[in-house]
Structures are given as C-alpha cells and as structure tokens.
Amino acid sequence: ANVVCPRRRVRDAVAAGLDVTYGRRCVSVADCVITFEDGTTEGPFDVIIGADGVRSRVARNKPTYLGYVVALGIAPAEAVPTHLRRATWQCLDGVANRMYSMPFDGCTDASTDAADDIRETSDGDRVMWQFSWREADEGAARLLAKAGGVTIRETVQERCRDWASYVPHLVSETAPEDIVAYALVDIDQVRCVVDDRTVLIGDAAHAMSPFKGQGANQALVDGVELARRLYRVQSLRPVSSPPPRGALSVEEALLDFERECIMRVTPKLNMSRANAQLTHSISALAVADVPRAEAARAA
Ligand SMILES: Cc1cc2nc3c(=O)[nH]c(=O)nc-3n(C[C@H](O)[C@H](O)[C@H](O)COP(=O)(O)OP(=O)(O)OC[C@H]3O[C@@H](n4cnc5c(N)ncnc54)[C@H](O)[C@@H]3O)c2cc1C
C-alpha cells in the first residue's frame, strides 16, 4: 500500500529526536575528522555517517547523469480542475514527456489521517507538479537546472503546449519562484563503506531516479538497519549496558550494513532506472487494468 506523507512531517519527526546544527557545510572527511567550509574541524569520532545527499562530499562513488530532467512546481489548487485537486494524476505523451501532480500538503482522497487535513497545515490548498522529459544533452540539462523559474517555466510550457489545456494552464499558473529543475542522476553500484569508520546512507550511498518513489523510503530503512548493527558494537554502548548478543567491531558493523543495503537497494535502483525509461516512452501508453510496468511488458 502507498502512504502519502509530506516531507516536512518526516523531517520534523526525525529532527525532534536529534541535536541538529544547521548552516555548517562539510567539505571533507578524513581519519574520522570532519572539516567544514569555515575552516573549523570536529572529531575524531567513533563513526561518521555521511547522509549528505546526492552531491555528497563524503562519498567517493559519484552518481552520473541519467538522461532526464525534472522540473518541479507548487501551484494553488485552483490551477487544476476541481476533480483533480485532491487527486494524484499523470499525463504522458508516450514519446519523451510526462506530467505528474498530487496535492502538496499530503491531503489526498486516500488519506484517513487527521494530521493530513490541509486546513491544519497551510493557508490554502496547493498542488505539486513534476514535469519530466528525456534530455540526451547533459550540458543542456545542467544549464536549465541553474536557469531559474522563468526559463524553466517557459521550457515546460513549450513542451506541453498542445496537451490537454489544464496541463499548460497548471504550469502557467505557477509562480517562477516556486519552480525548480534538476538534471537527474543515479549511481552505478550501491556503496556505503568509505573507510573502516565512515559510512554512507541515503542518496549519498545510492542516488536513484525518482520514478519508483524509493529514494527517501530506502534512506529511512538505511537508518534503521545501520542503527541495528551499531547497537551491537560494545564500545558504542553506554558503559552500564550488558554486552550485546553477537558483538561486532565498528568495521564489521559497517560492512554487514553495506551487504544488507546492496541486496535491498540494488533491485530498487534498477527498477527506478527502468521506470525512468518506461515512463518516457511509448510503452507507458500500454492499456491494461494492471500496474503500468506489467502492462508495458505484456504489450
Ligand atoms: C522529483 C523527485 C521526486 C521524488 N519522489 C520521491 C518519492 O515519492 N518517494 C521517495 O521515497 N523518494 C523520492 N525522491 C527521492 C528523495 O527525495 C531522496 O531519495 C531523499 O531525499 C534522500 O534523502 P537523503 O537524506 O539521503 O538526502 P537529502 O534529502 O538530499 O538530504 C541531504 C541533506 O544533507 C545536507 N547536505 C548536503 N551537503 C552537505 C554538506 N556538504 N554539508 C552539510 N550538509 C550537507 C542537505 O542540506 C540536506 O539537508 C524524489 C526525488 C526527486 C528529485
């Protein structure tokens, strides 16, 4: 089953249990010491966990361009017809372009969680849209990602000009400051262990295309799986606690986590890449009352 949850709620829930310092940019990690942009250092630490996303400074294994661009916008719900305001929907041209939209504040027809009531979380109903397309020219993709909302909006408008009128209308009703774009990347192979005391989780370890909706999900599971293994390292436990069952050294814990992560995430990474290809091709238009990928395979 799919559970829709606004990113903000997940972030707040995670941060509530942590002592977070904002506004310090890490530039490098070596010998368990972190160096920050302002020249200060911290450490040495027992373990460093790099969770610094797709442009990680901690990771050595860097992601590469996937061949797609995605533009994201947030618009007032009135920008779409009434029946689509609380719906998740997409439009595909079966060539290279895809529009996807859903309520921004997590309030969907499927949600039964009172906390998802949009009136509690924002001044008004909003929808989030993603317009993605195949773009072979990596330079053009990266240029657009830096171009700013006005140029991105014009580019998307041009691409969906002849589509059902509510699609270009949604784009034109979105303020440029609420539009961004990314050149999508993914990783060739999942890699978590950087050295015997430094490990990666989330996009830093396994950046993937968003077309399977798995990146954040797997990042959250990473946290749990890594914590389970670090809990078995005697030196990381409170002095008063009994020895763990199946004690591990830090190095063993990190390697065991990496093994688990590779097995769990590699299929998701591959499916996310396949889905990127599928949703921007003629196969996406295969008609059947089954999941899209299954319909495409059967066609
Ligand atoms: C368009 C789109 C749609 C998506 N949809 C979904 C979806 O439906 N479901 C899903 O599961 N996933 C989805 N994803 C993927 C998801 O957003 C990522 O996989 C997830 O955010 C990864 O979490 P993370 O914590 O590893 O990295 P991030 O969320 O990128 O967080 C990294 C953090 O590290 C900080 N940071 C970065 N560099 C440094 C530095 N040098 N020093 C200090 N701090 C630093 C950043 O400020 C940020 O706070 C989508 C992605 C995109 C682009």
Coordinates of C-alpha atoms and ligand atoms in Angstrom, one line a residue, residues 7 24-26 51-53 57 70 72 130 201-203 210 213-217 219, ligand 1:
R7 CA 8.4 15.5 3.5
R24 CA 27.6 24.2 8.6
R25 CA 28.8 22.8 5.3
C26 CA 31.1 19.8 5.4
A51 CA 23.9 11.4 4.9
D52 CA 24.6 14.5 2.7
G53 CA 22.6 13.5 -0.3
R57 CA 31.2 15.4 0.0
V70 CA 12.6 17.0 -13.9
L72 CA 9.1 20.8 -10.0
Q130 CA 6.6 17.3 -11.7
I201 CA 23.3 6.3 4.0
G202 CA 20.5 7.6 1.7
D203 CA 21.2 9.3 -1.6
P210 CA 12.6 9.4 -8.6
G213 CA 9.4 6.7 -5.4
Q214 CA 12.0 4.8 -3.4
G215 CA 14.9 7.1 -2.6
A216 CA 13.6 8.6 0.7
N217 CA 12.0 5.3 1.6
A219 CA 17.1 6.2 3.1
Ligands
LIG1 C1 11.4 15.0 -8.1 C2 11.7 14.0 -7.0 C3 10.7 13.2 -6.5 C4 11.0 12.2 -5.5 N1 10.0 11.5 -5.0 C5 10.2 10.5 -4.1 C6 9.2 9.7 -3.6 O1 8.0 9.8 -4.0 N2 9.5 8.8 -2.7 C7 10.7 8.6 -2.2 O2 11.0 7.7 -1.4 N3 11.8 9.4 -2.7 C8 11.5 10.3 -3.6 N4 12.6 11.1 -4.1 C9 13.9 10.9 -3.6 C10 14.2 11.5 -2.3 O3 14.0 12.9 -2.4 C11 15.6 11.3 -1.9 O4 16.0 9.9 -2.1 C12 15.8 11.6 -0.4 O5 15.6 13.0 -0.2 C13 17.2 11.2 0.0 O6 17.4 11.6 1.4 P1 18.8 11.9 1.9 O7 18.6 12.3 3.4 O8 19.8 10.9 1.6 O9 19.3 13.2 1.1 P2 18.7 14.7 1.1 O10 17.2 14.6 1.3 O11 19.3 15.3 -0.2 O12 19.3 15.4 2.4 C14 20.7 15.6 2.4 C15 20.9 16.7 3.5 O13 22.3 16.9 3.6 C16 22.6 18.3 3.6 N5 23.9 18.5 3.0 C17 24.3 18.3 1.7 N6 25.6 18.5 1.5 C18 26.1 18.9 2.7 C19 27.4 19.3 3.2 N7 28.4 19.3 2.4 N8 27.5 19.6 4.5 C20 26.4 19.5 5.3 N9 25.2 19.2 5.0 C21 25.0 18.9 3.7 C22 21.5 18.9 2.7 O14 21.3 20.3 3.1 C23 20.3 18.1 3.2 O15 19.7 18.6 4.3 C24 12.3 12.1 -5.1 C25 13.3 12.9 -5.6 C26 13.1 13.8 -6.5 C27 14.2 14.7 -7.1

